[in-house]
Short mmCIF file of C-alpha atoms in Angstrom, two decimals:
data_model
loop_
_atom_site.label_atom_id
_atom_site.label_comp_id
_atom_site.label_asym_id
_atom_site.label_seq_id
_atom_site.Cartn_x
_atom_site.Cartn_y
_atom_site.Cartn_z
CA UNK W 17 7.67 -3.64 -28.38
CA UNK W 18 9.08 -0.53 -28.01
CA UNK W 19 7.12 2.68 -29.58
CA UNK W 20 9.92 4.59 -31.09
CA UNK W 21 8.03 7.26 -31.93
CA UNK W 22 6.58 8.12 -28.56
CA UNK W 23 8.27 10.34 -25.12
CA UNK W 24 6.91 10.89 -21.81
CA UNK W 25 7.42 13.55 -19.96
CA UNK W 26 5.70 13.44 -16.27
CA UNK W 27 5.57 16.65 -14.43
CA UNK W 28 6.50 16.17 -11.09
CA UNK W 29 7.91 19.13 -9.59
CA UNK W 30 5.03 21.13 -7.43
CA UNK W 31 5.51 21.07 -3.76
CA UNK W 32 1.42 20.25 -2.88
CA UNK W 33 1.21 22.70 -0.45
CA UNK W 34 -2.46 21.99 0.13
CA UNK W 35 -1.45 18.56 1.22
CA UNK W 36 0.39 19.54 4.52
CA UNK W 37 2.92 16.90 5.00
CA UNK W 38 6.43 16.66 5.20
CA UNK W 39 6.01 13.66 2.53
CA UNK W 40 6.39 15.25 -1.28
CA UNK W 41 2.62 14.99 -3.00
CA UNK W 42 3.63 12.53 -5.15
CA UNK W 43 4.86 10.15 -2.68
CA UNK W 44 1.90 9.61 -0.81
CA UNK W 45 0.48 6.21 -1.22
CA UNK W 46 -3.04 4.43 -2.72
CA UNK W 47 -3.43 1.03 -2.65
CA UNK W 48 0.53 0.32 -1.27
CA UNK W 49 2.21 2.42 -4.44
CA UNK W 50 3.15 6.12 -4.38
CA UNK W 51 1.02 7.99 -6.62
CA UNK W 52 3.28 9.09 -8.82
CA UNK W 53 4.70 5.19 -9.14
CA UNK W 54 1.53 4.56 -10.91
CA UNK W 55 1.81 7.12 -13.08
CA UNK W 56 5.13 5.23 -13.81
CA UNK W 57 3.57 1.92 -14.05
CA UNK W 58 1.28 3.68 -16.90
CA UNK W 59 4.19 5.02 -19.13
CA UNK W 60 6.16 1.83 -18.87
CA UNK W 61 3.24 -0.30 -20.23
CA UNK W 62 2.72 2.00 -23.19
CA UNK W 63 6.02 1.11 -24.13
CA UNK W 64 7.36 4.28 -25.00
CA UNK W 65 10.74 5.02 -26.65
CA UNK W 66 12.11 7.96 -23.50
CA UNK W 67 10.43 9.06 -20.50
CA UNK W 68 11.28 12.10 -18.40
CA UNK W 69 10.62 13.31 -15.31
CA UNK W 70 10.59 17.25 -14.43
CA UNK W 71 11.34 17.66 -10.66
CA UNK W 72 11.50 20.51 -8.13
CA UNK W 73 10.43 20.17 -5.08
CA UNK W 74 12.25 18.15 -2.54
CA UNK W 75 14.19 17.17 -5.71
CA UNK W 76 16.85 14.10 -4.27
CA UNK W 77 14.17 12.27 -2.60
CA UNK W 78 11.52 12.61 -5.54
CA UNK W 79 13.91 11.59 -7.59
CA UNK W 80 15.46 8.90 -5.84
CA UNK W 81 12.29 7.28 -5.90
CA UNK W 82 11.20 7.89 -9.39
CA UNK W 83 14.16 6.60 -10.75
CA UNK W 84 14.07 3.33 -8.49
CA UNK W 85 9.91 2.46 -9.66
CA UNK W 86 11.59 2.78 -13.23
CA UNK W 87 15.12 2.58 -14.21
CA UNK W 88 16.36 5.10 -16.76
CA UNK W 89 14.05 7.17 -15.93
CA UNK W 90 15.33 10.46 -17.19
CA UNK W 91 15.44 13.44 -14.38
CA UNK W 92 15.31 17.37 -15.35
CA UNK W 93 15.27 20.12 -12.81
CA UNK W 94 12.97 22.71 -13.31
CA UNK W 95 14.42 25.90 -13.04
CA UNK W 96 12.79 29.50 -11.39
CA UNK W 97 10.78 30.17 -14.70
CA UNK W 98 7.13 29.05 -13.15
CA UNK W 99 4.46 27.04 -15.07
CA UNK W 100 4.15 23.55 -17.04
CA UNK W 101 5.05 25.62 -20.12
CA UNK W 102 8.24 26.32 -18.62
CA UNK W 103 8.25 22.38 -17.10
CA UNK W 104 8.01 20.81 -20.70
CA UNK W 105 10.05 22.89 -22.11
CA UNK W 106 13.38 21.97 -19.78
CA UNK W 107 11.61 18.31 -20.45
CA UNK W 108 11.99 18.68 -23.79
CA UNK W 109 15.89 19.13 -23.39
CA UNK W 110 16.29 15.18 -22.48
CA UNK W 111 14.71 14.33 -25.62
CA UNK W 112 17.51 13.33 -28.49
CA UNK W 113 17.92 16.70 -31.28
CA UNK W 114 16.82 14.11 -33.73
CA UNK W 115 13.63 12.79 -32.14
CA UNK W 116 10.48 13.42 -34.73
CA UNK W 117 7.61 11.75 -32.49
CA UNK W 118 5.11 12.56 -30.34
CA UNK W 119 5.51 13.88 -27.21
CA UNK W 120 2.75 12.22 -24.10
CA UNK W 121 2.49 14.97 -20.73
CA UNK W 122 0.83 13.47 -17.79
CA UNK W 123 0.59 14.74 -13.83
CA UNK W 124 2.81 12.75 -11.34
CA UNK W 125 -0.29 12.94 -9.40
CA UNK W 126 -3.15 11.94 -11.36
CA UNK W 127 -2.88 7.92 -10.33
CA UNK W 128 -6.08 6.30 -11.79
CA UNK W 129 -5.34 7.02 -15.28
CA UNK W 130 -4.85 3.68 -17.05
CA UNK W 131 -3.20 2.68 -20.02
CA UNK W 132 -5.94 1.76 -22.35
CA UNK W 133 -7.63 5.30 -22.10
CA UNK W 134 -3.85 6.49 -22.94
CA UNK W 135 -3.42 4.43 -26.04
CA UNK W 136 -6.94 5.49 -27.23
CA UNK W 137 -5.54 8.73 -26.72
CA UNK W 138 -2.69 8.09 -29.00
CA UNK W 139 -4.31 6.29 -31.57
CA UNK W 140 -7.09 8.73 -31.79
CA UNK W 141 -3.68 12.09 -32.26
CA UNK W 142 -2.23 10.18 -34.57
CA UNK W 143 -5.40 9.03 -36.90
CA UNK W 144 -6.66 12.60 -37.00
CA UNK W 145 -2.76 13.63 -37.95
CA UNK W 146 -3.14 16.28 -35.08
CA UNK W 147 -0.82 18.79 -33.60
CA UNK W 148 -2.01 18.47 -30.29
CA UNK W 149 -4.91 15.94 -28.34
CA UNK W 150 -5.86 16.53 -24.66
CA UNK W 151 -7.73 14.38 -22.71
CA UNK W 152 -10.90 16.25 -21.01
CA UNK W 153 -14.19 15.57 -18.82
CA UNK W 154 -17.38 16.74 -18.07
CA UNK W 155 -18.10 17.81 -15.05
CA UNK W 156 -21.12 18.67 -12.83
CA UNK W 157 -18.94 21.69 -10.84
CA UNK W 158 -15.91 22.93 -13.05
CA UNK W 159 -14.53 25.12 -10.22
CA UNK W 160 -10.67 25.40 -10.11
CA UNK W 161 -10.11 23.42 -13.47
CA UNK W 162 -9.18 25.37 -17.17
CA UNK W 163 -11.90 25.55 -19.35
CA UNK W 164 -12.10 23.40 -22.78
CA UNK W 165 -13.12 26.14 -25.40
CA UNK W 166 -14.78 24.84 -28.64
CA UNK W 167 -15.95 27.12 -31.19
CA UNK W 168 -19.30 26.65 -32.82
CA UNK W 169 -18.87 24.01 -34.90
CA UNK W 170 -17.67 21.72 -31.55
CA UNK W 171 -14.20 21.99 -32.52
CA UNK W 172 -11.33 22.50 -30.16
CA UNK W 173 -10.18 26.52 -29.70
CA UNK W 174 -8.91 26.97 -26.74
CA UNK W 175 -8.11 26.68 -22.69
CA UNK W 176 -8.47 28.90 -20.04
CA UNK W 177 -7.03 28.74 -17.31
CA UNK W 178 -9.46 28.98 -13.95
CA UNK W 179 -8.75 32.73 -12.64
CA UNK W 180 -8.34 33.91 -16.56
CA UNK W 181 -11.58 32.77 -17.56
CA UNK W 182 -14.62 35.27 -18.30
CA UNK W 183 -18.23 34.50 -16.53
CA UNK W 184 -19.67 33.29 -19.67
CA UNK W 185 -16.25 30.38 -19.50
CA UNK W 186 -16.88 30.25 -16.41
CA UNK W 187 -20.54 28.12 -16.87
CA UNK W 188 -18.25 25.61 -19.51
CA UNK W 189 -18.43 22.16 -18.06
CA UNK W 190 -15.92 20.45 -20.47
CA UNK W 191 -12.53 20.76 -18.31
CA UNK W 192 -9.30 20.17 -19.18
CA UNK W 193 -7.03 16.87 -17.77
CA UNK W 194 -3.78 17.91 -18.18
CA UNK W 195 -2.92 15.08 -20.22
CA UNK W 196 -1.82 15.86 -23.60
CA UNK W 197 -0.09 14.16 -26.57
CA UNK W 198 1.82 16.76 -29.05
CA UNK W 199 3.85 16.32 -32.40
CA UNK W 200 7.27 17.33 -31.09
CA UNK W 201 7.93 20.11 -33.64
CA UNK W 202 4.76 22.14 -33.31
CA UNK W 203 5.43 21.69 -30.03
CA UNK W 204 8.82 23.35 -29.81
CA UNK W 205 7.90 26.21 -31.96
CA UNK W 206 4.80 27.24 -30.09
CA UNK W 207 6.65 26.51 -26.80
CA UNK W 208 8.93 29.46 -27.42
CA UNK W 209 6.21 31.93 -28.50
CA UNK W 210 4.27 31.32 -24.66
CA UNK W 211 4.61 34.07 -22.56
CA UNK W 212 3.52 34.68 -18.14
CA UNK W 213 1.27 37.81 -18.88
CA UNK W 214 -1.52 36.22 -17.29
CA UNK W 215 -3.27 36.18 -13.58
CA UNK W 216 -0.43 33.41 -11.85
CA UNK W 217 2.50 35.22 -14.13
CA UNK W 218 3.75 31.43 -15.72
CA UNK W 219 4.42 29.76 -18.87
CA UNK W 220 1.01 27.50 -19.34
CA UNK W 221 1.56 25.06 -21.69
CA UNK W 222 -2.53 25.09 -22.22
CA UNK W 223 -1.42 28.63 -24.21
CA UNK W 224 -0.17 26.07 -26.62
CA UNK W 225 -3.56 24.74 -27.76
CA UNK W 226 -4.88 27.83 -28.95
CA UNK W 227 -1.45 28.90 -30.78
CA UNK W 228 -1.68 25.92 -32.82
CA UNK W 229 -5.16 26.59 -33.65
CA UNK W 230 -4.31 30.06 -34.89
CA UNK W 231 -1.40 28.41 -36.96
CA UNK W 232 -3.95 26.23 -38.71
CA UNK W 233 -3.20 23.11 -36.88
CA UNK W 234 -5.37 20.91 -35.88
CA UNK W 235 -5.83 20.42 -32.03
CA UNK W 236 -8.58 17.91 -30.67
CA UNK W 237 -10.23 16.89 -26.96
CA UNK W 238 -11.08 13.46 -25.96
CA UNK W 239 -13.52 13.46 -23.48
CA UNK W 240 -12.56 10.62 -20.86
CA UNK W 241 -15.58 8.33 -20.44
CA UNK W 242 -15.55 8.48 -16.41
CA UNK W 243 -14.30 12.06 -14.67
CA UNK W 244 -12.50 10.30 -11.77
CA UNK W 245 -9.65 8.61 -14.45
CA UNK W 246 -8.18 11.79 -15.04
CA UNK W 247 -8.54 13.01 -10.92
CA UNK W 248 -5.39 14.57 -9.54
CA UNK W 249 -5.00 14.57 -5.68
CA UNK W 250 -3.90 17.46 -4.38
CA UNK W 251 -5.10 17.08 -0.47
CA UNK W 252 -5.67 14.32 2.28
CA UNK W 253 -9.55 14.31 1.04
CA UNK W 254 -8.56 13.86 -2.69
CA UNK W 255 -6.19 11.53 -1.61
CA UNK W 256 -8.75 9.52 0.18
CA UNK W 257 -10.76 9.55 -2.53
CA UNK W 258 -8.61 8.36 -5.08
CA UNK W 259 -7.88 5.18 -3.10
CA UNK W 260 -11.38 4.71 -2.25
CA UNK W 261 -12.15 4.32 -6.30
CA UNK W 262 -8.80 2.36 -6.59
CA UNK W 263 -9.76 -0.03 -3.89
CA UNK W 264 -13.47 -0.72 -5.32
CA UNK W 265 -11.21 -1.23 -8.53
CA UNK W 266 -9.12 -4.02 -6.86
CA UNK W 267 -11.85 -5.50 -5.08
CA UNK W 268 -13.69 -6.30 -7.64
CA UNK W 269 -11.47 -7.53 -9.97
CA UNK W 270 -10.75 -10.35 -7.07
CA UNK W 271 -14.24 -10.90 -6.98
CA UNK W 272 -14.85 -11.38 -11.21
CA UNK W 273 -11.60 -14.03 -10.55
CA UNK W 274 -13.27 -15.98 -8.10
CA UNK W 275 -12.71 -14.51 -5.07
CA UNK W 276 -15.53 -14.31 -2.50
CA UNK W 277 -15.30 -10.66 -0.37
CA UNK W 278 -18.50 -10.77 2.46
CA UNK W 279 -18.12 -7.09 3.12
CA UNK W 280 -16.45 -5.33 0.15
CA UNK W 281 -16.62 -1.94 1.47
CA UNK W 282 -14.39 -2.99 4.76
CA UNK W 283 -11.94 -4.63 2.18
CA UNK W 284 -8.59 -3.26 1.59
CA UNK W 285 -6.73 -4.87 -0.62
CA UNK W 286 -3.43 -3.36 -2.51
CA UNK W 287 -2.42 -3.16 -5.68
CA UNK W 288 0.57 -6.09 -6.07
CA UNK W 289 -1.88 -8.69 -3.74
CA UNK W 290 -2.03 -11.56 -5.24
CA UNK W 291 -4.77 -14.29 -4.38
CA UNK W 292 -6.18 -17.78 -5.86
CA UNK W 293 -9.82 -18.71 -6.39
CA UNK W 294 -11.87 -20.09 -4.05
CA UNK W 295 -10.06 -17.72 -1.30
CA UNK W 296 -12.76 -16.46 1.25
CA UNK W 297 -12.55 -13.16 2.86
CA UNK W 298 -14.60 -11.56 5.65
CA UNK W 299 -15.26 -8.02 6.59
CA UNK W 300 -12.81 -6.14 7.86
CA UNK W 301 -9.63 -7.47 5.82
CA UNK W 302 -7.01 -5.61 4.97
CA UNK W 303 -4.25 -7.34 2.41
CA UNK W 304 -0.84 -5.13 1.87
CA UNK W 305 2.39 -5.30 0.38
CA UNK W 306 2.83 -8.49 -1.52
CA UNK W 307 0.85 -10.69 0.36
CA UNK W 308 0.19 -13.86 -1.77
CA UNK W 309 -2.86 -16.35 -1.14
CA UNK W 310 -3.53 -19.59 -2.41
CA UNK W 311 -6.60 -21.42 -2.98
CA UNK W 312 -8.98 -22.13 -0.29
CA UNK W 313 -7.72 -19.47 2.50
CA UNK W 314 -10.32 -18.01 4.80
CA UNK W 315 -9.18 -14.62 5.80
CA UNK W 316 -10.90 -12.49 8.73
CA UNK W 317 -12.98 -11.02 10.03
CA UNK W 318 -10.68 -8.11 11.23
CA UNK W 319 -7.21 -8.96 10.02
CA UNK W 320 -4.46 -7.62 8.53
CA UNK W 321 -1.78 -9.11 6.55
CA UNK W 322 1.64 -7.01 5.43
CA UNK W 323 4.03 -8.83 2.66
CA UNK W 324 2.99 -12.54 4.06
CA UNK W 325 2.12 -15.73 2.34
CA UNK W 326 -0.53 -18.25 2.75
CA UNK W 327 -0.65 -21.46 1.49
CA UNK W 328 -4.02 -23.29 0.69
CA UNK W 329 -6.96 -23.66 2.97
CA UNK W 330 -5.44 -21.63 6.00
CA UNK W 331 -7.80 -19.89 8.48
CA UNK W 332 -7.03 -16.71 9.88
CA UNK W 333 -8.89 -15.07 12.73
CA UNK W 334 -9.05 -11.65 13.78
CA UNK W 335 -5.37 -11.54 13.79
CA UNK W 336 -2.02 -9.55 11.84
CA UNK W 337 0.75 -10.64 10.49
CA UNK W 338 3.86 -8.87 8.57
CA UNK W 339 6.45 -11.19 6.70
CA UNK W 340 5.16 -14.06 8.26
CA UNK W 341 4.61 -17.89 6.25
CA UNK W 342 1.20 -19.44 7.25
CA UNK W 343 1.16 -23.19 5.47
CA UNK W 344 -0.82 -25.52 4.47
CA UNK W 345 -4.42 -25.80 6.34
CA UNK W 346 -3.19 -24.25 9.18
CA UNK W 347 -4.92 -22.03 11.85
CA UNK W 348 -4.26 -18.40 13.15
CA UNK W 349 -5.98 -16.46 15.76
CA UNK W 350 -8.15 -15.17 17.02
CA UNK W 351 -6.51 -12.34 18.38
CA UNK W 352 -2.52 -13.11 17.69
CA UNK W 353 0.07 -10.95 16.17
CA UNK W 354 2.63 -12.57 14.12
CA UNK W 355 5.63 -10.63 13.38
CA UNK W 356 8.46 -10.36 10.75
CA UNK W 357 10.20 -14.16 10.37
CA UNK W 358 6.95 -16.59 11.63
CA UNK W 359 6.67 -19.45 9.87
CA UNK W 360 3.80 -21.79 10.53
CA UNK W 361 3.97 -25.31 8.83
CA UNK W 362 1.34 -27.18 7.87
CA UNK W 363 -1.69 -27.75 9.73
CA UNK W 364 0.29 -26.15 12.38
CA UNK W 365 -1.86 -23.67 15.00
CA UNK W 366 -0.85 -20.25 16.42
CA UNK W 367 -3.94 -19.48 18.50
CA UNK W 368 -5.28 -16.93 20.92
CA UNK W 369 -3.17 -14.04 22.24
CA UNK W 370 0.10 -15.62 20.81
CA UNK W 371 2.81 -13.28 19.73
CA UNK W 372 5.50 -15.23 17.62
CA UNK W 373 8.49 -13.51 16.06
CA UNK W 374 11.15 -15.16 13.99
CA UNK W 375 10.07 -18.26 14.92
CA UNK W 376 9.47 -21.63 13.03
CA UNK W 377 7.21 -23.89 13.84
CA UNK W 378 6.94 -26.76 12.33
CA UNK W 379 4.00 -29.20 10.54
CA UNK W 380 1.37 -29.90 13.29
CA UNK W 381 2.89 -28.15 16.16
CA UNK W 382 0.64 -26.14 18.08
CA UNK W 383 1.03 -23.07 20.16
CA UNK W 384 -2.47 -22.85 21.02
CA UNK W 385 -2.81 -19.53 23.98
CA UNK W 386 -1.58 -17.12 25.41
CA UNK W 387 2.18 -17.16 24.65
CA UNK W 388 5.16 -15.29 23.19
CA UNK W 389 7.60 -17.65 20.91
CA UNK W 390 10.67 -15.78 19.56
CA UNK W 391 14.11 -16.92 18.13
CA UNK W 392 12.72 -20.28 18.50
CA UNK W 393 12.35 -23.36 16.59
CA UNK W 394 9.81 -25.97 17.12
CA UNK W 395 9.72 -29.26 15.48
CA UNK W 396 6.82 -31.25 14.27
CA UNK W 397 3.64 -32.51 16.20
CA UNK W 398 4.70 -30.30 19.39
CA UNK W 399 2.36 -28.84 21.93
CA UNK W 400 3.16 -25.78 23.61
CA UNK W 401 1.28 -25.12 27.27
CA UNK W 402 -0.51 -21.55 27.54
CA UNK W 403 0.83 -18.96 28.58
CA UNK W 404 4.95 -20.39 27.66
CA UNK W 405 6.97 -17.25 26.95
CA UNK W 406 10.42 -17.91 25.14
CA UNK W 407 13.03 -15.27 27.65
CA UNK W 408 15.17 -14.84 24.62
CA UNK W 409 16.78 -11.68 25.42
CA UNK W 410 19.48 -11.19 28.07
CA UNK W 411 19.76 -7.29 27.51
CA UNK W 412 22.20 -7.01 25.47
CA UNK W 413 21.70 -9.97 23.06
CA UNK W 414 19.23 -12.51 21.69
CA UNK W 415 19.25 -15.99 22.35
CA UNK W 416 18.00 -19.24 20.11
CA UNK W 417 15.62 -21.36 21.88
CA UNK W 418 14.79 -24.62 20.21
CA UNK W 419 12.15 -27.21 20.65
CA UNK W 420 12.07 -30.43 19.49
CA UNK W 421 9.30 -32.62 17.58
CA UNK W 422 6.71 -34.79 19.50
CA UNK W 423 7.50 -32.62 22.94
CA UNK W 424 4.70 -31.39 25.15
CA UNK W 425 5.31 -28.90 27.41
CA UNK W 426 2.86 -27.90 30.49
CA UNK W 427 1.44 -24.45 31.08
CA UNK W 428 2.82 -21.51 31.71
CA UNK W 429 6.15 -22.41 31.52
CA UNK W 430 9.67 -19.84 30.56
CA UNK W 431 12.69 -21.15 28.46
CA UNK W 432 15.62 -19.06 28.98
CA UNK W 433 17.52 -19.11 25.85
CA UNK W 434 19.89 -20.48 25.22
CA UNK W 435 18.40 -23.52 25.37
CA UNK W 436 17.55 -27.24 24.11
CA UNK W 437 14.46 -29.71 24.60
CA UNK W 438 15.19 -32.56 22.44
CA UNK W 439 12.32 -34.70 20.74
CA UNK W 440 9.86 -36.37 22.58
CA UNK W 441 10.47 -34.30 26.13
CA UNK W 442 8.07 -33.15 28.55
CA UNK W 443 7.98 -30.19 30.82
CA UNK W 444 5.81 -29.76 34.36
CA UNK W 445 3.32 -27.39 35.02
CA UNK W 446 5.36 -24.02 35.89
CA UNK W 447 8.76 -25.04 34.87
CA UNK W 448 11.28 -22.35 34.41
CA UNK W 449 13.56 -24.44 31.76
CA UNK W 450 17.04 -23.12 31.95
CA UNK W 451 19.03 -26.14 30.86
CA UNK W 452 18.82 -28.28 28.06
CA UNK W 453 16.36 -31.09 28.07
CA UNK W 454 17.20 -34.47 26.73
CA UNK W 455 14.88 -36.20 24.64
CA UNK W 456 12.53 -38.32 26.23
CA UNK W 457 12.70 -36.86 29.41
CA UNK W 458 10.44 -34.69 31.83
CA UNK W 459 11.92 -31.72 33.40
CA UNK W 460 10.36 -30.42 36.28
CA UNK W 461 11.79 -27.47 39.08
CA UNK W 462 9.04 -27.16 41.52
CA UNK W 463 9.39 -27.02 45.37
CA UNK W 464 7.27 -28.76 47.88
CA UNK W 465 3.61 -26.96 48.45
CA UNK W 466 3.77 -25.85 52.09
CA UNK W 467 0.35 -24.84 53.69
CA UNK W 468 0.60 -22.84 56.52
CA UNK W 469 -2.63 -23.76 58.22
CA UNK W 470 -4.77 -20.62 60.32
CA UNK W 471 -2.40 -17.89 58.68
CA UNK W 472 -5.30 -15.79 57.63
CA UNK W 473 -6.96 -15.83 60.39
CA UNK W 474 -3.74 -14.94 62.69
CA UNK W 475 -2.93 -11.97 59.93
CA UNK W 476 -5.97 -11.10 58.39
CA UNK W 477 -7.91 -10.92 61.30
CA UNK W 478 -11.88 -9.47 60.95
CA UNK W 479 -11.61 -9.22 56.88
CA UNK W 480 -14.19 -11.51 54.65
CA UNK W 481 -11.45 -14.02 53.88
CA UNK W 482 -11.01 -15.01 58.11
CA UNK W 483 -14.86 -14.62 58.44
CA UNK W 484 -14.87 -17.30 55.09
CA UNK W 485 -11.69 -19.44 56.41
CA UNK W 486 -13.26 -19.63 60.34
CA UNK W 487 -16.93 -20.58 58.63
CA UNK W 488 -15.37 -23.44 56.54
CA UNK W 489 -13.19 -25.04 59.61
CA UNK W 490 -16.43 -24.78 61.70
CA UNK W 491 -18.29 -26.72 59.53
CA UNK W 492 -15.77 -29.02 58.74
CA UNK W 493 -15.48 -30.09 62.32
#
């Protein structure tokens, strides 16, 4: 239900120098969402009646993607006037004349802060019938964060900004998040009244804290009950950070729902992963995109799956895949790479050093070494030799090569797509299949072995392999 009486504005227009990438701050990604898309994931679930985005820097593409993680999304441009004063205030704009709420400000890149420490938030502004709550933390080494000020009785005076704050502020270990919740009118009036005569010359909305206190408001702090929900991530090492705690996060909520993780330290798994009880992974898995596991899967060691999904009780070894179907009880690996379009059926087998790309093959059907099976179909209970490689590209186009059910086919073999080998065929040892093959039959295009007896020794005269050949005829005579 929607909270009428609630706005979000989400400041996300600095340019994160410290970061050093071509990629905005906000668009980096933990756990396979930007960070500033679960920022957006937060405001949707509070429910709230408008939220708005202030942008700047590398404005289109921010928000482009903003406004495709949430629809109607509201977009402001902030203009030359530097600070988040300056940013709410253009926010602020979006807002209908006639909205009387409360007004939520959170970082675009501050991605660990959940919904339930927001609402508490809320709920705790609006039972004290504040002006203005902030969310703070404690920390063991304040350095580079404003200063929570709180006057002798423990009450809420002030914040100072890092490079304005005295020594004696200096030592205060209560910081401040960032987050805030305001009453929209106080808000706008003491908006107006913030100046830039400070050390960085911008509007700080943190001015607006210790206005309303002088007013006679009442302003509160919330300490958060762990320092890394209210992180932001403003380099790689922050950034690395942030997705280690948001991993461990993930991981374990797996575990609590019956999955069993050997290793969960070598365990990626992202955020929209989804994955049944009784699933089994080993170290070194790594689970992206929207890769979906049912019950009874054994995934790993070393293997990586991108966007796939595996049906019940399939193994896979050692191996990756991206968009690729593994079904039921099935086998993959070790060692094969499955690209976008595989589909394995059930109790099927892609096995060592196989490369497959948009390729079906179907219920029992094996391709069990060494091969490379694209733009192919295979039917059921099939047996590919080692080492067959599907030709399916002529150089300018690609070709459909499909195999029938119930056909074995000998080792290292090549079809040259286009091509047919209806059900029930069998193909020799070596065979270079050009032609269709009709079911039921055995196609074969070797030539006669020719040995050309004493060659070696004629050509190869005084190396090991004469010295070898003239020992062996010796004592075979």
């Amino acid at each position: 239900m929607t909270d009428a009486n609630l706005a979000i504005i989400i400041l996300a227009a600095g340019q994160g120098t410290r970061m050093k990438s071509s990629t905005p701050k906000i668009l980096h990604t933990i756990a396979g969402v930007p960070l500033v898309g679960h920022v957006l994931a937060t405001a949707n679930a509070l429910s709230p009646a408008h939220v708005v985005a202030v942008v700047r820097h590398d404005r289109d593409r921010v928000a482009e993607a903003m406004s495709e993680m949430l629809p109607g999304l509201l977009i402001v441009d902030q203009d030359d006037v530097p600070g988040t004063g300056r940013a709410v205030e253009l926010g602020l704009t979006a807002l209908p004349s006639d909205f009387a709420g409360d007004v939520l400000i959170v970082s675009g890149d501050v991605p660990l802060l959940d919904a339930t420490t927001i609402a508490s938030l809320i709920a705790e502004h609006r039972a004290g019938d504040a002006a203005a709550t902030l969310l703070s933390a404690l920390l063991d080494d304040a350095t580079g964060y404003g200063r929570v000020v709180r006057n002798a009785e423990g009450i809420l005076d002030r914040i100072v900004e890092q490079k304005d704050a005295s020594d004696d502020e200096l030592t205060i270990g209560e910081i401040n998040s960032g987050t805030y919740i305001f009453t929209v009118g106080p808000l706008r009036e003491q908006l107006a009244l913030v100046g830039t005569s400070n050390a960085q010359n911008e509007k700080y909305l943190t001015d607006v804290v210790g206005l309303l206190r002088a007013a006679g408001s009442t302003v509160a702090a919330l300490p958060v009950s762990q320092p890394w929900l209210v992180a932001g991530v403003n380099d790689r090492v922050q950034l690395a950070d942030a997705a280690l705690r948001l991993n461990q996060l993930i991981v374990r909520g797996h575990q609590v729902n019956g999955v069993t993780i050997h290793d969960p330290a070598s365990t990626w798994i992202d955020l929209d992963v989804s994955i049944a009880e009784d699933v089994e992974l080993l170290p070194g898995v790594q689970l992206k995109g929207a890769t979906s596991i049912e019950r009874d899967a054994v995934i790993g060691p070393d293997t990586t799956l991108v966007d796939c999904e595996i049906k019940q009780g399939a193994t896979i070894r050692r191996s990756e895949a991206t968009l690729a179907v593994i079904g039921a009880w099935a086998s993959v690996g070790p060692f094969a790479y499955l690209r976008p379009g595989s589909d394995l059926g059930a109790a099927g087998k892609i096995g060592a050093f196989v490369e497959t790309k948009n390729a079906s093959i179907g219920a029992g059907s094996k391709v069990p070494h060494l091969s490379y099976i694209g733009d192919t179909t295979v039917g059921v209970e099939s047996n590919i030799g080692a080492g067959t490689i599907t030709a399916n590209y002529d150089g300018v186009n690609k070709h459909k090569t499909v195999v029938g059910s119930h056909v074995r086919t000998g080792s290292h073999n090549v079809f040259v797509a286009p091509v047919r080998i209806g059900d029930g065929a069998y193909t020799g040892g070596g065979t270079v299949v050009r032609k269709d093959v009709p079911a039921g039959s055995l196609a074969i295009n070797v030539a006669p072995q020719r040995n050309m007896e004493g060659w070696v020794e004629a050509n190869r005269a005084g190396t090991a392999a004469a010295d070898a050949a003239a020992e062996a005829t010796k004592n075979t005579n």
